[in-house]
Short mmCIF file of C-alpha atoms in Angstrom, two decimals:
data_model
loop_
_atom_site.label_atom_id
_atom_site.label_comp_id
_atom_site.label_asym_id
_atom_site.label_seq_id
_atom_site.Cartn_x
_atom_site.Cartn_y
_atom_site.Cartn_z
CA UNK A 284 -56.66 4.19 47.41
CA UNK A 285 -54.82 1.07 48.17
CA UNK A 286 -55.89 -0.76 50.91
CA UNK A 287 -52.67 -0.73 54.18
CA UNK A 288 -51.25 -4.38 54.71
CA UNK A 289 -50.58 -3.72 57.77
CA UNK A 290 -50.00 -7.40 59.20
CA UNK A 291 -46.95 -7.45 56.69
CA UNK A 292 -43.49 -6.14 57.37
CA UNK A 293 -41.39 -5.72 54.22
CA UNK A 294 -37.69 -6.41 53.92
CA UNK A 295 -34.78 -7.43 51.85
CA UNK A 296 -31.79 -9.55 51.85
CA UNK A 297 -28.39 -9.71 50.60
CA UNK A 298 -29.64 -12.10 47.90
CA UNK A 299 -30.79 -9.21 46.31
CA UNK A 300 -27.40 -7.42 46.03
CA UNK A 301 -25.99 -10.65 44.35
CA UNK A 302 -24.92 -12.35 46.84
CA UNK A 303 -25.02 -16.43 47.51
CA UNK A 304 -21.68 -17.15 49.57
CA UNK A 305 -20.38 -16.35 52.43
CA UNK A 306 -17.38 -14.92 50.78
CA UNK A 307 -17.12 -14.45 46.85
CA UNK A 308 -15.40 -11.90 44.47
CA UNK A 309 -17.96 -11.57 42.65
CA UNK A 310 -20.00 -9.82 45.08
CA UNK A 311 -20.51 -6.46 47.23
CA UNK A 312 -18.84 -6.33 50.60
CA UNK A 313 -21.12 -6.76 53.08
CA UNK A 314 -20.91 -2.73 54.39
CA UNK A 315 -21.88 -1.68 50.88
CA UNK A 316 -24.97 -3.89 51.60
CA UNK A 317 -25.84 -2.90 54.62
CA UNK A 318 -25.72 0.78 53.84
CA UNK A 319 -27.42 0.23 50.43
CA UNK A 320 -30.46 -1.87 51.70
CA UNK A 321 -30.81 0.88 54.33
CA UNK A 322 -30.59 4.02 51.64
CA UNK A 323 -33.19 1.72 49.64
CA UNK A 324 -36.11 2.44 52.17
CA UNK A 325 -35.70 -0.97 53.97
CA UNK A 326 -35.56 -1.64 57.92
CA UNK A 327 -35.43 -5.49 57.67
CA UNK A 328 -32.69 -8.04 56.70
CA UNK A 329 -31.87 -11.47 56.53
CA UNK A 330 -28.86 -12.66 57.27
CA UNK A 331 -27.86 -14.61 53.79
CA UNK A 332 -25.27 -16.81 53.88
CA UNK A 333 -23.78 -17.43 57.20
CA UNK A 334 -20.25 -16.02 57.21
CA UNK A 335 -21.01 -13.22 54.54
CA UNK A 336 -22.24 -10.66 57.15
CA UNK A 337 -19.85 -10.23 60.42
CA UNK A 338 -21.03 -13.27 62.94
CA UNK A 339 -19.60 -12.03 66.03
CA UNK A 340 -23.11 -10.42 67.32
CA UNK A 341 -21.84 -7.55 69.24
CA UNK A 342 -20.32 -6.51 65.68
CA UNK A 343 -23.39 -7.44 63.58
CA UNK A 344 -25.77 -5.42 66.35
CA UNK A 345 -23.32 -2.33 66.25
CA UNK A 346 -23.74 -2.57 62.46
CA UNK A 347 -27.29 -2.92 61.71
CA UNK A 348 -28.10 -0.79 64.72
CA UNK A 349 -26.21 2.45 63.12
CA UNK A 350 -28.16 1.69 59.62
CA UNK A 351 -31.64 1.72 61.50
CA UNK A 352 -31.88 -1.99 60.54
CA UNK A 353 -33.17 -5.39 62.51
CA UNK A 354 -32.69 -8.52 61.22
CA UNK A 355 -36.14 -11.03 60.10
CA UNK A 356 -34.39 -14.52 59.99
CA UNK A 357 -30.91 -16.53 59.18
CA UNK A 358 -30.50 -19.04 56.71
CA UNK A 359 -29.50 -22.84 56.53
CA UNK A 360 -29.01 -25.59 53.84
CA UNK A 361 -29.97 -28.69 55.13
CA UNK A 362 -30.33 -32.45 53.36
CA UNK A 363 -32.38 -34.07 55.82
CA UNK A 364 -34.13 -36.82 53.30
CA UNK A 365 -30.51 -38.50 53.57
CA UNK A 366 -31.31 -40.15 57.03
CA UNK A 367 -30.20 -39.80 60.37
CA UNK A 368 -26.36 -39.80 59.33
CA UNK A 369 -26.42 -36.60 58.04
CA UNK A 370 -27.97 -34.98 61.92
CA UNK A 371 -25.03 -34.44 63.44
CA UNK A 372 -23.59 -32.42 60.41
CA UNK A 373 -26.40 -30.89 59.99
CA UNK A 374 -27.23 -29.59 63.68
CA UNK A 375 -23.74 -28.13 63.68
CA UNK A 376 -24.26 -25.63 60.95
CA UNK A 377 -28.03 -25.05 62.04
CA UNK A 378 -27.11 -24.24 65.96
CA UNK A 379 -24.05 -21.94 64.81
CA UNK A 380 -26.81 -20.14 62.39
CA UNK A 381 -29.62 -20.38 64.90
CA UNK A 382 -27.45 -18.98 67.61
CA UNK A 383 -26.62 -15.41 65.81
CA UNK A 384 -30.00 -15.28 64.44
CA UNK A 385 -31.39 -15.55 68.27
CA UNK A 386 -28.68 -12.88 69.29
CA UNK A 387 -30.09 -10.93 66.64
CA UNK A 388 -33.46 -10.62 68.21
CA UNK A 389 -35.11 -12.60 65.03
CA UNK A 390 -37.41 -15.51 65.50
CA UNK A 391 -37.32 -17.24 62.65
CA UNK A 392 -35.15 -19.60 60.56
CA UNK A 393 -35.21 -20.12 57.23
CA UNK A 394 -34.75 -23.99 55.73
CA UNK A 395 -33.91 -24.97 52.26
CA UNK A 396 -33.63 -27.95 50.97
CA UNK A 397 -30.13 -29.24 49.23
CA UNK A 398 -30.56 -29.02 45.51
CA UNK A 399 -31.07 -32.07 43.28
CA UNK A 400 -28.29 -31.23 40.70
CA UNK A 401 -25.84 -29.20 40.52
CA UNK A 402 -26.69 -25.63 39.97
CA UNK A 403 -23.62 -24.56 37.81
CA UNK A 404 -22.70 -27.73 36.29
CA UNK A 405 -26.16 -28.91 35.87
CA UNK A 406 -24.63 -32.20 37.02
CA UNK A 407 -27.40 -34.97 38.44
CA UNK A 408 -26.63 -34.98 42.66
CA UNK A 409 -29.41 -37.58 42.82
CA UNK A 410 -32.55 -38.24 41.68
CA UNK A 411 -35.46 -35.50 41.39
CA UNK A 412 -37.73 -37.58 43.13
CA UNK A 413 -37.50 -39.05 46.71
CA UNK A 414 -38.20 -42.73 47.44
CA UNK A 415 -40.74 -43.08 50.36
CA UNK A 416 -38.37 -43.70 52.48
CA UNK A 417 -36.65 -40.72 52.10
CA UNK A 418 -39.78 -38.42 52.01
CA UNK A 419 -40.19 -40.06 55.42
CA UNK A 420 -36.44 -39.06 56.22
CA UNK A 421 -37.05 -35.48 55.23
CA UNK A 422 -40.70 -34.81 57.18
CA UNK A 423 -39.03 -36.88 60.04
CA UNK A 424 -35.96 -34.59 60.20
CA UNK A 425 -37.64 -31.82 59.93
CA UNK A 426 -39.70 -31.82 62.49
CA UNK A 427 -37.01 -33.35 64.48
CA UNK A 428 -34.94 -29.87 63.43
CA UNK A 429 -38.11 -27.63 64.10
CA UNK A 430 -38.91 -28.98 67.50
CA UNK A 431 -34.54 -29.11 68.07
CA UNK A 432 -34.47 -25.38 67.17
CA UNK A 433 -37.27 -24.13 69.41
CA UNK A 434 -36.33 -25.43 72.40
CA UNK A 435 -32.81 -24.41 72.16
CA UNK A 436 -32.98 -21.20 70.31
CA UNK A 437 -36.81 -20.26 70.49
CA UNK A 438 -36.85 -19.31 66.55
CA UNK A 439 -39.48 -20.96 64.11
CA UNK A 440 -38.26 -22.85 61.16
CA UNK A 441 -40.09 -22.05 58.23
CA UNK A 442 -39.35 -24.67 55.14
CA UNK A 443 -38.22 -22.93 51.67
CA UNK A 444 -39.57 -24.51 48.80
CA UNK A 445 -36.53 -23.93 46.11
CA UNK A 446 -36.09 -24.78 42.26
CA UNK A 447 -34.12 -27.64 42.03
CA UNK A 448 -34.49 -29.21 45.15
CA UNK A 449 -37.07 -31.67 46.19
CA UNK A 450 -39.64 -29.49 47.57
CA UNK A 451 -40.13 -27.62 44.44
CA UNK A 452 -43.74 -28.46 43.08
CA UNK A 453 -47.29 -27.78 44.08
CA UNK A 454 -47.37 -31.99 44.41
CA UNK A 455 -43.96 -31.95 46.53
CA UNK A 456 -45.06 -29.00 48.61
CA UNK A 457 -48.61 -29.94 49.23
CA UNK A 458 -47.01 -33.42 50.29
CA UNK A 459 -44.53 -32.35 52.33
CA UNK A 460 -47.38 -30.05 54.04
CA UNK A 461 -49.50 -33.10 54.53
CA UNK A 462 -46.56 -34.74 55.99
CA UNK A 463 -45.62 -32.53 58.63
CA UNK A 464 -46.73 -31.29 62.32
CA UNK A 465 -47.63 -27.60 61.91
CA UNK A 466 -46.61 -27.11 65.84
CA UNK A 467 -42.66 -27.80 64.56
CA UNK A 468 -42.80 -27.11 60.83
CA UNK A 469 -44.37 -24.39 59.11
CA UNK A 470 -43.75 -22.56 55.24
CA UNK A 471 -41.61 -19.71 53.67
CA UNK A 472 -43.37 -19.15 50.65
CA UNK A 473 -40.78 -17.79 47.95
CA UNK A 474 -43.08 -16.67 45.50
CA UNK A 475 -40.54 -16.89 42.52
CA UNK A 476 -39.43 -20.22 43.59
CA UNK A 477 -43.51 -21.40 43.39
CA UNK A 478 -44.26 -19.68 40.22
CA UNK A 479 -41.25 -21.22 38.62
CA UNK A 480 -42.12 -24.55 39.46
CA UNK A 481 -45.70 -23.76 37.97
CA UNK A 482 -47.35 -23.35 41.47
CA UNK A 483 -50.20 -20.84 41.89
CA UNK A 484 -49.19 -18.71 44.81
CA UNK A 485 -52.22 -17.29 45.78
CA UNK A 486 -54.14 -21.24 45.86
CA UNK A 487 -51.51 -22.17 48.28
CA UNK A 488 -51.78 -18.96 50.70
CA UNK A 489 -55.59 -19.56 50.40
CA UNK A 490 -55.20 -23.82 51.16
CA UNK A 491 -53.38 -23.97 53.40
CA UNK A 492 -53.15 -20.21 54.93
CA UNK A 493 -52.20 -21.79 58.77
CA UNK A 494 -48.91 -23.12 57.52
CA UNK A 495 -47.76 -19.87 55.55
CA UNK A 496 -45.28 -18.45 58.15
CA UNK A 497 -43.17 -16.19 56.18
CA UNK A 498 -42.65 -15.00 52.70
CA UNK A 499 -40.32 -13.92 50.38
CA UNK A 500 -41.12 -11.72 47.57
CA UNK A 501 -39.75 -12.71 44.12
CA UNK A 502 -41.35 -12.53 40.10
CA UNK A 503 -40.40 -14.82 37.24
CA UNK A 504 -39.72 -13.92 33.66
CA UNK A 505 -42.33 -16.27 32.20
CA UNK A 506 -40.36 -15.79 28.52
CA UNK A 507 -37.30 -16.88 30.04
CA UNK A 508 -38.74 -19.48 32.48
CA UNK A 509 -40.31 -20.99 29.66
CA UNK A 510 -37.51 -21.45 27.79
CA UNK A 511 -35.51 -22.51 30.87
CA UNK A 512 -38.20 -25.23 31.33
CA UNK A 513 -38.04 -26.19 27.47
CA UNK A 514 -34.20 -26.67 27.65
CA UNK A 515 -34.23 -28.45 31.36
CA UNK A 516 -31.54 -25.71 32.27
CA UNK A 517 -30.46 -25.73 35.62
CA UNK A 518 -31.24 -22.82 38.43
CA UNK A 519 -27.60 -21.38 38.59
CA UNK A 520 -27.98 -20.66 34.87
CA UNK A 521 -31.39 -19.59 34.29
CA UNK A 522 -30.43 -16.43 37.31
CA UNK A 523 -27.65 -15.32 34.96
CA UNK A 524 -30.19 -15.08 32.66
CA UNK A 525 -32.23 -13.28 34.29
CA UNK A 526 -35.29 -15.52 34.93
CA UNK A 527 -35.79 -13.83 37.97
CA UNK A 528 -36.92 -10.16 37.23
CA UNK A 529 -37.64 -6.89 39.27
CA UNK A 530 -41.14 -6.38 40.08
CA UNK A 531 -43.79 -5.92 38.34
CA UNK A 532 -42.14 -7.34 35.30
CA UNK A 533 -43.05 -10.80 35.90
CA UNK A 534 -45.14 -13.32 37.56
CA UNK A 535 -46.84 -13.68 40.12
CA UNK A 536 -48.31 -10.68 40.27
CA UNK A 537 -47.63 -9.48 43.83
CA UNK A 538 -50.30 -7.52 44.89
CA UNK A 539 -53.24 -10.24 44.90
CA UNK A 540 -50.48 -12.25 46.65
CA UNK A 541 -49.82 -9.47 49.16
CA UNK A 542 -54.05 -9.58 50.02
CA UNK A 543 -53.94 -13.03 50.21
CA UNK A 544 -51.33 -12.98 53.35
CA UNK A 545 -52.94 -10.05 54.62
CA UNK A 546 -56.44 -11.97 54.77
CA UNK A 547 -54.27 -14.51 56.70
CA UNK A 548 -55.05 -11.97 59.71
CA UNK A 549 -51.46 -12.78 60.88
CA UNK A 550 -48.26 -10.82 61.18
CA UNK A 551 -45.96 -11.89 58.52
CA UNK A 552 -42.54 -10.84 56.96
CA UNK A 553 -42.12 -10.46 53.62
CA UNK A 554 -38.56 -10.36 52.21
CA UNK A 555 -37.94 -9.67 49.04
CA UNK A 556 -35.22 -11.29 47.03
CA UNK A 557 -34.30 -10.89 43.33
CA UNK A 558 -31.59 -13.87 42.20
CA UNK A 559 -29.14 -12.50 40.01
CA UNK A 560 -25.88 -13.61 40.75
CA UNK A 561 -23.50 -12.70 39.48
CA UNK A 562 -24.32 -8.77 39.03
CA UNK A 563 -22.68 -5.59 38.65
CA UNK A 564 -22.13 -3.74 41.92
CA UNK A 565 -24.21 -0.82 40.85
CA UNK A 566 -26.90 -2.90 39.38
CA UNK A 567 -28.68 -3.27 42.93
CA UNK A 568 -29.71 -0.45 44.69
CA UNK A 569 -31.54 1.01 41.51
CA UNK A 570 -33.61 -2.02 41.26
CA UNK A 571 -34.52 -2.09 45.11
CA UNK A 572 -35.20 1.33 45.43
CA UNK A 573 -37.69 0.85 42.74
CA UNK A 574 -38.96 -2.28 43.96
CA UNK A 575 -39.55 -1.03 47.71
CA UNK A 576 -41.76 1.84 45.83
CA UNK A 577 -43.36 -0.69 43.87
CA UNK A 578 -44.35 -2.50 46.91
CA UNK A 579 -45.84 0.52 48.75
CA UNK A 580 -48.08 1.21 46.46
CA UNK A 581 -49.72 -2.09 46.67
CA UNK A 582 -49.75 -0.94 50.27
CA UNK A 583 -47.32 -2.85 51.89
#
């Protein structure tokens, strides 16, 4: 008999149906995502890219409400190791985000960092690594944008570590931990994102367990990543490849992961996401129905 997790609260996102704009041919609509994540067996969604799902929050609240749904957390793109000329930009797109995600009764916000090169293309933006004084740009702003967005919005930003960007790494993550005030800044651990980078998921939960404030739920291909990491192909590419796979296919396994955050003794959300832009429109529900079973019998 599995053992409940009963400190975490499963989810999805539209990431999972494909989608990585606000508005794209390529993917669903947004009703056939609502109603699909809801037939899946899910009660809890992010927001995904601000402007896919409706952002008037009378709308958004009729919507979800009718599907039995309540939203976990929005979503921002930020570039903060560029220095305080980028703030002003920056806090415009965050407060519009923040503000729907507070309507929506969530309390946290999710942070990635810009990406490195380009993710089509595979184009150099800038350097992989940060100078110091950009690292101290990027902790800096951060903390500037966590204690910002509690005071105005009362959410929690929790940082994304992401392929491609500059918080990628065990080194850059465990740096960027060591870096930062865990009163304004705390972690959403993408396990995909980790593994692909070559971080060990279950080390970091256990390390540094007080700054693990959210999760999302993702498994690597370790054939493909391999050869992705052989050929230095960029992110964009190695998700139409499929490098990220439906559970349990892939790596890390999920279940010792799952324990791990449950030992935490904390509530935590834990969304799961499968990349795979683009995708057929019937290619998603299958795979989270299948995955949401998957993840109940590991007792979550």
């Amino acid at each position: 008999m599995t053992n409940p997790l009963d400190r975490i609260r499963v989810g999805s996102a539209p990431d999972s149906w494909g989608v990585w704009f606000p508005d794209d041919p390529l993917q669903v609509p947004w009703e056939r995502f609502l109603d699909e994540v809801s037939e899946a067996g899910y009660s809890w969604i992010e927001l995904g890219p601000y402007g896919y799902l409706p952002s008037d929050p009378a709308r958004l609240t009729d919507e979800v409400n009718k599907r039995d749904l309540k939203v976990s957390a929005g979503t921002v793109f930020t570039a903060l190791h560029r220095g305080p000329d980028v703030w002003d930009s920056t806090w415009e797109h965050v407060s519009q985000v923040a503000e729907l995600t507070r309507a929506m009764g969530a309390k946290h916000l999710v942070v990635i960092p810009s990406f490195w090169r380009d993710d089509k293309t595979a184009e150099l933006i800038e350097p992989p690594e940060l100078t110091v004084r950009q690292w101290a740009n990027l902790t800096k702003g951060m903390e500037r944008l966590g204690h910002e967005v509690k005071e105005r919005f009362g959410l929690d930003i929790v940082v994304h570590p992401h392929a491609d960007t500059h918080i990628d790494t065990e080194e850059h993550v465990e740096r960027f931990l060591d870096s930062t005030d865990s009163a304004l800044v705390n972690l959403c651990l993408d396990t995909g994102h980790y593994a692909y980078c070559g971080g060990d998921n279950v080390k970091l939960i256990e390390t540094y367990g007080e700054r693990i404030g959210y999760l999302h739920l993702k498994q690597v291909d370790p054939e493909i990543l391999a050869d992705v990491v052989k050929n230095e192909v960029p992110f964009g590419p190695a998700v139409a490849r499929g490098v990220m796979c439906e559970p349990p296919a892939g790596v890390p396994e999920l279940g010792p992961v799952l324990t791990a955050a449950q030992n935490l003794g904390v509530d935590l959300f834990a969304i799961v996401e499968q990349d795979m832009y683009p995708c057929e429109p019937d290619k998603p529900l299958p795979i989270a129905t299948r995955t949401r079973k998957f993840l109940r019998s590991c007792g979550a």
